[in-house]
Tab-separated table of C-alpha atoms in Angstrom:
chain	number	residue	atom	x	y	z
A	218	UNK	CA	38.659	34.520	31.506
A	219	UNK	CA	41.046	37.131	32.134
A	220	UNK	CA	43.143	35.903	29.211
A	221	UNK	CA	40.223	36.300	27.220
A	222	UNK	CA	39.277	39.960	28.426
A	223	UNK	CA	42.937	40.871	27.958
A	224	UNK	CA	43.456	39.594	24.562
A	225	UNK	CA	39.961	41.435	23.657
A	226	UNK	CA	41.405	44.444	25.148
A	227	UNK	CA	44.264	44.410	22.667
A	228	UNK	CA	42.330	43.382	19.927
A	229	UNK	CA	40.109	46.408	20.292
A	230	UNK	CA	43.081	48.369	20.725
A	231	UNK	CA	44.990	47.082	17.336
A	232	UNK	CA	41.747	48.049	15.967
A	233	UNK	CA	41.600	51.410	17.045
A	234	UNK	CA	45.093	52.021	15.962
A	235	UNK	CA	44.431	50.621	11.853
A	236	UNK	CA	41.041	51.904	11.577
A	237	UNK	CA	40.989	55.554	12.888
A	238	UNK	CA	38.273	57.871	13.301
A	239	UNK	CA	37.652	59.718	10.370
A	240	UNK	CA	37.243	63.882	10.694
A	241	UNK	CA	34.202	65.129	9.387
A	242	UNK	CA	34.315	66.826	6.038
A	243	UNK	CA	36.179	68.878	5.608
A	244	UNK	CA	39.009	69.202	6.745
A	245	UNK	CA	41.397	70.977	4.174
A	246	UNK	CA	41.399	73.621	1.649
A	247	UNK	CA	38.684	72.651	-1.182
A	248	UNK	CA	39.742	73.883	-4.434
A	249	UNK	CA	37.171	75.307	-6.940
A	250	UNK	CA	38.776	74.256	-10.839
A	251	UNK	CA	37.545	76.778	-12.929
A	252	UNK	CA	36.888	75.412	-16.401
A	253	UNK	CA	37.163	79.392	-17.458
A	254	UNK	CA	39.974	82.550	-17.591
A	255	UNK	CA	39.752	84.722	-14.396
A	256	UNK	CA	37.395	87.631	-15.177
A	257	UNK	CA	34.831	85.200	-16.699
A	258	UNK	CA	31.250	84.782	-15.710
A	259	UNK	CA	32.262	81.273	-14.488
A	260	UNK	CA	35.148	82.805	-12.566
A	261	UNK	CA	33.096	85.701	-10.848
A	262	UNK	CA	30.044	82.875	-9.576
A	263	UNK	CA	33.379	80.381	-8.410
A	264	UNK	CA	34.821	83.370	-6.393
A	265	UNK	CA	31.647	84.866	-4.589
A	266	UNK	CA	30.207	81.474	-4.191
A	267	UNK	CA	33.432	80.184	-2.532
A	268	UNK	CA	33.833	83.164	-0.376
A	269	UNK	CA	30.674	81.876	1.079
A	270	UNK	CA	31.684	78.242	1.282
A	271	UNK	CA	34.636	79.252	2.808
A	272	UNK	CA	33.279	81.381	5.668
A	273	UNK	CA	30.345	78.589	6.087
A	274	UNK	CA	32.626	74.883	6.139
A	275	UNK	CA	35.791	76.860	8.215
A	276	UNK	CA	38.076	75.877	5.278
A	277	UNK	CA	39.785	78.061	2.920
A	278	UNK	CA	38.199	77.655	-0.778
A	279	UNK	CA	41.202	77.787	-3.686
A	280	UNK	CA	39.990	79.188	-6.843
A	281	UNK	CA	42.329	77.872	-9.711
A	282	UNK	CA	41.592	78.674	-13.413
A	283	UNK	CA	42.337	75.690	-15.698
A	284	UNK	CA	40.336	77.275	-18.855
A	285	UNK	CA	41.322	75.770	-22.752
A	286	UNK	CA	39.786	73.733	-25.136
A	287	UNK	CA	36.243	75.075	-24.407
A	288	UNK	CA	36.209	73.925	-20.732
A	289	UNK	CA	37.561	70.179	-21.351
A	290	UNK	CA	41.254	70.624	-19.936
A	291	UNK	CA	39.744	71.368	-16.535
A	292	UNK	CA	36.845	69.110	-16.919
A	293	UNK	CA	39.456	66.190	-17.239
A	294	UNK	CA	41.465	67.022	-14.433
A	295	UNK	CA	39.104	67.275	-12.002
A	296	UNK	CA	37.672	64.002	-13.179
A	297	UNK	CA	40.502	62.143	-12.315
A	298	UNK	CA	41.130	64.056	-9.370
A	299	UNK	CA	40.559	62.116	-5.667
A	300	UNK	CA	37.029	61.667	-5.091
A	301	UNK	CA	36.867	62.992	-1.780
A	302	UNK	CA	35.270	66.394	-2.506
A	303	UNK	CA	38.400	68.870	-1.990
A	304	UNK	CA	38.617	69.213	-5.859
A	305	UNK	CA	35.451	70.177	-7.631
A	306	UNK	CA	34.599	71.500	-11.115
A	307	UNK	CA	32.748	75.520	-11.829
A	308	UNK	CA	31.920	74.915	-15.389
A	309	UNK	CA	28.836	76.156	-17.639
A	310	UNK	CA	26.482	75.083	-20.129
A	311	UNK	CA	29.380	74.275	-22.431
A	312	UNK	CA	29.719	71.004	-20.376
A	313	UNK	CA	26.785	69.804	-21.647
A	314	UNK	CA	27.637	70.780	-25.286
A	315	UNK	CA	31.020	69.531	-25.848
A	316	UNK	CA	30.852	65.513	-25.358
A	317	UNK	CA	28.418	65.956	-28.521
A	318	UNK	CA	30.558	68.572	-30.202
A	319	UNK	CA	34.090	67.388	-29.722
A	320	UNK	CA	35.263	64.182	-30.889
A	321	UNK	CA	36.471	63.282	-27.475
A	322	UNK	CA	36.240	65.683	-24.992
A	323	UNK	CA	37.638	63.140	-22.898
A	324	UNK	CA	34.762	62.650	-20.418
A	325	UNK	CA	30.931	61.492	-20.369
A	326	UNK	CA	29.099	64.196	-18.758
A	327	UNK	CA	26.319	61.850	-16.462
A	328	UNK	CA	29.242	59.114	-15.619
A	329	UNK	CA	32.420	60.502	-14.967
A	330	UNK	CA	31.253	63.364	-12.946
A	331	UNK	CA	28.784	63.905	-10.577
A	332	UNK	CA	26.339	67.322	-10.672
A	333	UNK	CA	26.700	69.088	-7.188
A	334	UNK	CA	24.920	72.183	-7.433
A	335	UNK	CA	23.529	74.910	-9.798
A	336	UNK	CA	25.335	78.113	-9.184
A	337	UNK	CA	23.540	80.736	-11.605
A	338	UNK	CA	21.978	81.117	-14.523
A	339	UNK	CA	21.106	83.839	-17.207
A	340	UNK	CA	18.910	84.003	-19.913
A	341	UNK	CA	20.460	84.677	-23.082
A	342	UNK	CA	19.180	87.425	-25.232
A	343	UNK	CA	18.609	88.354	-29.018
A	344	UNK	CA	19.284	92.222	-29.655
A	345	UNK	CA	19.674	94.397	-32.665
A	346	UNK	CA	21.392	97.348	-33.661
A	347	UNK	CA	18.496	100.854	-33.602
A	348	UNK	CA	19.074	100.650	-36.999
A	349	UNK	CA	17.441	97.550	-37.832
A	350	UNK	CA	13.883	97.673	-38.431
A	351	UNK	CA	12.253	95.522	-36.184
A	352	UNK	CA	11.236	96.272	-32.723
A	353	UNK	CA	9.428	92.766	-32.177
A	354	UNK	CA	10.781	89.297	-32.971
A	355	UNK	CA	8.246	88.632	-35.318
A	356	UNK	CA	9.457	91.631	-37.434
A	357	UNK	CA	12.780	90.439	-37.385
A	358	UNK	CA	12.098	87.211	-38.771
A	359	UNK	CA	9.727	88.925	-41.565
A	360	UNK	CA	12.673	90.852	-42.498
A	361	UNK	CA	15.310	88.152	-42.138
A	362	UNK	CA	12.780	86.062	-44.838
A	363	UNK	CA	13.386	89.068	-47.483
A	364	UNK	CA	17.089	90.070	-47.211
A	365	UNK	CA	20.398	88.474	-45.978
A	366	UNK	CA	21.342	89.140	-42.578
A	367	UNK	CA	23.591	88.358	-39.769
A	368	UNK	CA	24.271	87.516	-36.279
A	369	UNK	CA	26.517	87.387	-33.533
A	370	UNK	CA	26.642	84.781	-30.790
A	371	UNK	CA	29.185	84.827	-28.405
A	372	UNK	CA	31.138	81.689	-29.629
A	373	UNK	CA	31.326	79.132	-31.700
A	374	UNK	CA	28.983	76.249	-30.058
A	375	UNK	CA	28.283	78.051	-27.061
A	376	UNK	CA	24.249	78.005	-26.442
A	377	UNK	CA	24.492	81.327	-27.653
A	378	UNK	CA	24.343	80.154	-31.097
A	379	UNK	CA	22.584	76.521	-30.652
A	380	UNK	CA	20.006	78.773	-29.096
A	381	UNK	CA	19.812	81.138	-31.805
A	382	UNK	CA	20.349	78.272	-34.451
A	383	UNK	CA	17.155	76.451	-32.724
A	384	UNK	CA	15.508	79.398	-33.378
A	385	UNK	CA	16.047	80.396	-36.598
A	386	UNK	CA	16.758	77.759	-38.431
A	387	UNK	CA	14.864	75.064	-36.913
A	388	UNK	CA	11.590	76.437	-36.199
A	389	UNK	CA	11.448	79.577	-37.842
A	390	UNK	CA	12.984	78.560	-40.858
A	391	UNK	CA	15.078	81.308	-41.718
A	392	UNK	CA	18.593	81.100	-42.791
A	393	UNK	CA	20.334	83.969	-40.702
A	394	UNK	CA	24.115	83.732	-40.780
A	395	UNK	CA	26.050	82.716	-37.749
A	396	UNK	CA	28.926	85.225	-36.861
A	397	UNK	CA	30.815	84.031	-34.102
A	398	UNK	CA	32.776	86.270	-31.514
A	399	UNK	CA	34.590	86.199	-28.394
A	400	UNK	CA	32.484	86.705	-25.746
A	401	UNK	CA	33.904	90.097	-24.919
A	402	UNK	CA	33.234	91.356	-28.252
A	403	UNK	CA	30.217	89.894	-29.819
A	404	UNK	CA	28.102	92.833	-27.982
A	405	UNK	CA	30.498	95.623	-29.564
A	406	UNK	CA	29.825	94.545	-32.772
A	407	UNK	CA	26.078	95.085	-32.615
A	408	UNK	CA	26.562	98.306	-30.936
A	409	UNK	CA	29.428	99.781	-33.548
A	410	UNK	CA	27.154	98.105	-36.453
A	411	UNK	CA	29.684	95.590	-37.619
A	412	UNK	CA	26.853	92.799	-36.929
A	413	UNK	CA	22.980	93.920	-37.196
A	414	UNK	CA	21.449	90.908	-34.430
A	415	UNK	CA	23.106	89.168	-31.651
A	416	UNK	CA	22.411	86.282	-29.435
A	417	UNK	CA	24.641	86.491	-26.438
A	418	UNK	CA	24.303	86.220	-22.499
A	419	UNK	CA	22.413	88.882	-21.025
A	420	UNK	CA	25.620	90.354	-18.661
A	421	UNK	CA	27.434	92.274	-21.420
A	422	UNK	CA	24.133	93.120	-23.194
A	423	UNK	CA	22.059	95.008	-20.293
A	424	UNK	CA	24.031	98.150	-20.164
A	425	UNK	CA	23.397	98.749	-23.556
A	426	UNK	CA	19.720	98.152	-23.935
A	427	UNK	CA	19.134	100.194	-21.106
A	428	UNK	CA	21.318	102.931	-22.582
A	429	UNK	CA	19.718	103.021	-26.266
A	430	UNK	CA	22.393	101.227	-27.889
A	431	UNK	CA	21.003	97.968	-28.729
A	432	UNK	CA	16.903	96.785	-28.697
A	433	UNK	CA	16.058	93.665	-27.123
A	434	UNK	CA	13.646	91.787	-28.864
A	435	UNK	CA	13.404	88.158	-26.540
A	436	UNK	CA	15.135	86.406	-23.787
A	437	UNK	CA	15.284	82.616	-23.979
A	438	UNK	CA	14.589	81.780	-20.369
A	439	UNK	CA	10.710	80.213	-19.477
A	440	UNK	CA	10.241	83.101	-17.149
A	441	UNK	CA	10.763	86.680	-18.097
A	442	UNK	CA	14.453	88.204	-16.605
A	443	UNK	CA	14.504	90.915	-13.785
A	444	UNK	CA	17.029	92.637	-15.435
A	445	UNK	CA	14.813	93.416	-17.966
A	446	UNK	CA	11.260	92.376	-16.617
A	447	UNK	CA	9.760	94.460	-20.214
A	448	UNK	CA	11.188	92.016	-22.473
A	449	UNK	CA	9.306	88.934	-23.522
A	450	UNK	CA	10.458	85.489	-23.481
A	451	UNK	CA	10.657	83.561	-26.755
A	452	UNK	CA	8.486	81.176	-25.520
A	453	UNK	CA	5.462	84.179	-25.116
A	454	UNK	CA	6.331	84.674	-28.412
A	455	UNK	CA	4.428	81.445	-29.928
A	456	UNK	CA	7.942	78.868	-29.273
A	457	UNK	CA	6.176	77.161	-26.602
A	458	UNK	CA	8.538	76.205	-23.670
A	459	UNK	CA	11.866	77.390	-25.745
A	460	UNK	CA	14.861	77.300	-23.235
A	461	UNK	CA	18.229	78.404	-24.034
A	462	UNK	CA	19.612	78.950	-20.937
A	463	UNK	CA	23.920	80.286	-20.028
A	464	UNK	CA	24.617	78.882	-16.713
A	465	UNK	CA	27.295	78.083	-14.048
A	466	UNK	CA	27.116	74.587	-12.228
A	467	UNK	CA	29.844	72.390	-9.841
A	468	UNK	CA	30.474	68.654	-10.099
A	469	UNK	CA	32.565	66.452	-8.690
A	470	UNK	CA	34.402	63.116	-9.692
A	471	UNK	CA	31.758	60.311	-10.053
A	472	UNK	CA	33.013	58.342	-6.965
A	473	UNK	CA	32.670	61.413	-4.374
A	474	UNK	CA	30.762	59.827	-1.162
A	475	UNK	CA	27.162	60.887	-1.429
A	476	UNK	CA	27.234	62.629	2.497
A	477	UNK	CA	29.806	65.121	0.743
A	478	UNK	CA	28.168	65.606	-2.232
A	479	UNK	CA	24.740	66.213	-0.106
A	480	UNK	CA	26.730	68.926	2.004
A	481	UNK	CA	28.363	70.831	-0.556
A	482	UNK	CA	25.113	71.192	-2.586
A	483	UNK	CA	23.309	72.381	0.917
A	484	UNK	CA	26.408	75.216	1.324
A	485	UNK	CA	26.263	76.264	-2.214
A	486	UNK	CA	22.922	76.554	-2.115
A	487	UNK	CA	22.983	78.464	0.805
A	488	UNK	CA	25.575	81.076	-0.746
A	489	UNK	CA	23.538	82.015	-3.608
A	490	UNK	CA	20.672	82.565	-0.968
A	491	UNK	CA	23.092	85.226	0.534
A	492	UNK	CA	22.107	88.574	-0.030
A	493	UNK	CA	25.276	89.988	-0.934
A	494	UNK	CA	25.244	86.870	-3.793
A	495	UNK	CA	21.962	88.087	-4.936
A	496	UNK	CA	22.798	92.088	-4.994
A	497	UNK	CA	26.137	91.199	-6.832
A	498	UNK	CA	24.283	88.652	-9.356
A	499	UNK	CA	21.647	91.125	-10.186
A	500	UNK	CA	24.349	93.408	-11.013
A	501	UNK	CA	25.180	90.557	-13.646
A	502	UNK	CA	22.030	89.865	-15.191
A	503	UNK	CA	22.217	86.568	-13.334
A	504	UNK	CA	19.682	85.092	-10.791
A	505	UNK	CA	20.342	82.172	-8.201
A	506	UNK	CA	19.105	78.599	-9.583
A	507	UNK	CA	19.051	76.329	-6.388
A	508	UNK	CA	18.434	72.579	-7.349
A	509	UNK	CA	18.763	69.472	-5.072
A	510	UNK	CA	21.194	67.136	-6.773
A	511	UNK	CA	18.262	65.035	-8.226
A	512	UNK	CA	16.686	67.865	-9.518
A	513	UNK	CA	20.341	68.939	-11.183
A	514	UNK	CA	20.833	65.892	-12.383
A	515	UNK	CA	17.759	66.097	-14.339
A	516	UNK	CA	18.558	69.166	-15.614
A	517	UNK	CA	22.402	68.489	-16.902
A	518	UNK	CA	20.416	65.270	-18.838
A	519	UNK	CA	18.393	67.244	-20.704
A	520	UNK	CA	20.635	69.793	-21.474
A	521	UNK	CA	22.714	67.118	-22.718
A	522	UNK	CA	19.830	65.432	-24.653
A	523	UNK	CA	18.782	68.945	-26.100
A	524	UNK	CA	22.318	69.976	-27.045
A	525	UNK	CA	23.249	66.744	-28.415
A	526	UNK	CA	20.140	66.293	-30.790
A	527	UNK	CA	20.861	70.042	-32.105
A	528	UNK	CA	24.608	69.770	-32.904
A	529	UNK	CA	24.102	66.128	-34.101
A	530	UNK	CA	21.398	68.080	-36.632
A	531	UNK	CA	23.573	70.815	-37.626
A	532	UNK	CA	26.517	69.055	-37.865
A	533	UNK	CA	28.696	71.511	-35.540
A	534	UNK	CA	32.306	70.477	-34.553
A	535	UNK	CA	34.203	72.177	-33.045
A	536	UNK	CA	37.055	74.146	-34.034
């Protein structure tokens, strides 16, 4: 009997020794891969949302910028990164564009990562220089119909243009030429008259419509934007639920354990909840999109779906 009890005792006590507690998550650093340049949109959400994080879990959050071929280099890496939730992925809508615009972007967007958590969002927005006579989107298009015209998106196969393309082209029907720009720029050349109409993000636009410089005619989000609460959506403008949202999400590798994926998206959307978030995004033009991981999920899919179809239709590859 004693035998017994003693050899139990040691057993128990081998056991112990292989198969040791493991620390609640987490533990270490976590580091945020930017798919984007420092300076970005992407980059600003990482860094204020991970300043949050940080203070929240007790861990420092890294902020690394991996940006190049549209987003994929960083996508990639952080795909075959450990699954253990210390490396995640801040990319935007262009994640859910380039598997159907690429020939191999090197990663399926619903299998080899996981969605974590929506960081922001922003309507994009379709402007025109004062000069242009149109002050409604209807009147655009009417005048687009009876002389050749132009516009600028903020990059070639960003949603800035498959928005605008959708638009136009598909249910309009108008053939408005596509002038792509970096993001930086594609604003400036409205305002200096280079380009007369521009699709772009709202962040670089606002200033400008608010100063005279440009006219906003429609933002492309189902709900009008705060930042500018006068302009009408596209879809009050007879394109029934038209969506062509820019927007900042995290993911993970695919095999991340659920319990860490659950607590991340419960942090993240936490930080956005922050009031110093929200003041710093409204100074942005961007607004706080909480989603449960489900609900995310649902949402990269049909962005994906969406996306696809268009660039499938148009025949866009990228350059």
């Amino acid at each position: 009997m004693f035998r017994f009890a003693g050899a139990t005792i040691a057993l128990l006590a081998t056991l112990a020794v292989a198969v040791p507690a493991h620390a609640a998550f987490p533990e270490k650093p976590i580091r945020f891969v930017v798919a984007f340049p420092p300076g970005s949109s992407t980059d600003i959400v990482a860094r204020l949302v991970g300043e949050q994080v940080s203070a929240a879990l007790g861990q420092p959050v890294v902020v690394e910028n991996r940006p190049g071929a549209g987003g994929n280099i960083a996508t990639t890496a952080v795909m075959n990164a450990a699954a253990d939730g210390y490396t995640v992925l801040i990319h935007s809508v262009a994640y859910s564009v380039n598997p159907s615009m690429f020939a191999n972007a090197g990663y399926h967007p619903l299998n080899d990562l996981q969605p974590v958590a929506m960081a922001a969002f922003t309507p994009n927005l379709l402007y025109v220089h004062p000069d242009v006579k149109a002050n409604t989107l209807a009147e655009l298009l009417t005048l687009a119909r009876g002389s050749k015209m132009a516009y600028a998106s903020s990059g070639h196969g960003t949603t800035t243009q498959l928005g605008a393309e959708l638009l136009f082209r598909e249910l309009a029907k108008v053939d408005i030429t596509h002038v792509p720009f970096q993001p930086a720029t594609a604003t400036n050349a409205v305002v200096s008259g280079q380009v007369p109409i521009a699709s772009t993000s709202m962040p670089p636009a606002v200033p400008f419509v608010k100063s005279g410089k440009v006219r906003a005619l429609a933002v492309t989000s189902l709900k009008r934007s705060p930042a500018l609460p006068d302009v009408p959506t596209v879809a009050e403008l007879g394109y029934k639920d038209f969506e062509a949202n820019t927007w900042v999400a995290v993911f993970a590798p695919a095999r991340t354990p659920p319990a860490v994926l659950d607590l991340l998206n419960a942090e993240i959307n936490k930080a956005v909840a922050t009031r110093s978030v929200q003041e710093r995004f409204a100074t942005l033009a961007l607004e706080a999109g909480p989603m449960d991981r489900a609900q995310l999920r649902g949402y990269v899919e049909s962005e994906v779906t969406k996306w696809g179809k268009l660039v499938k239709t148009l025949n866009i590859k990228a350059e």
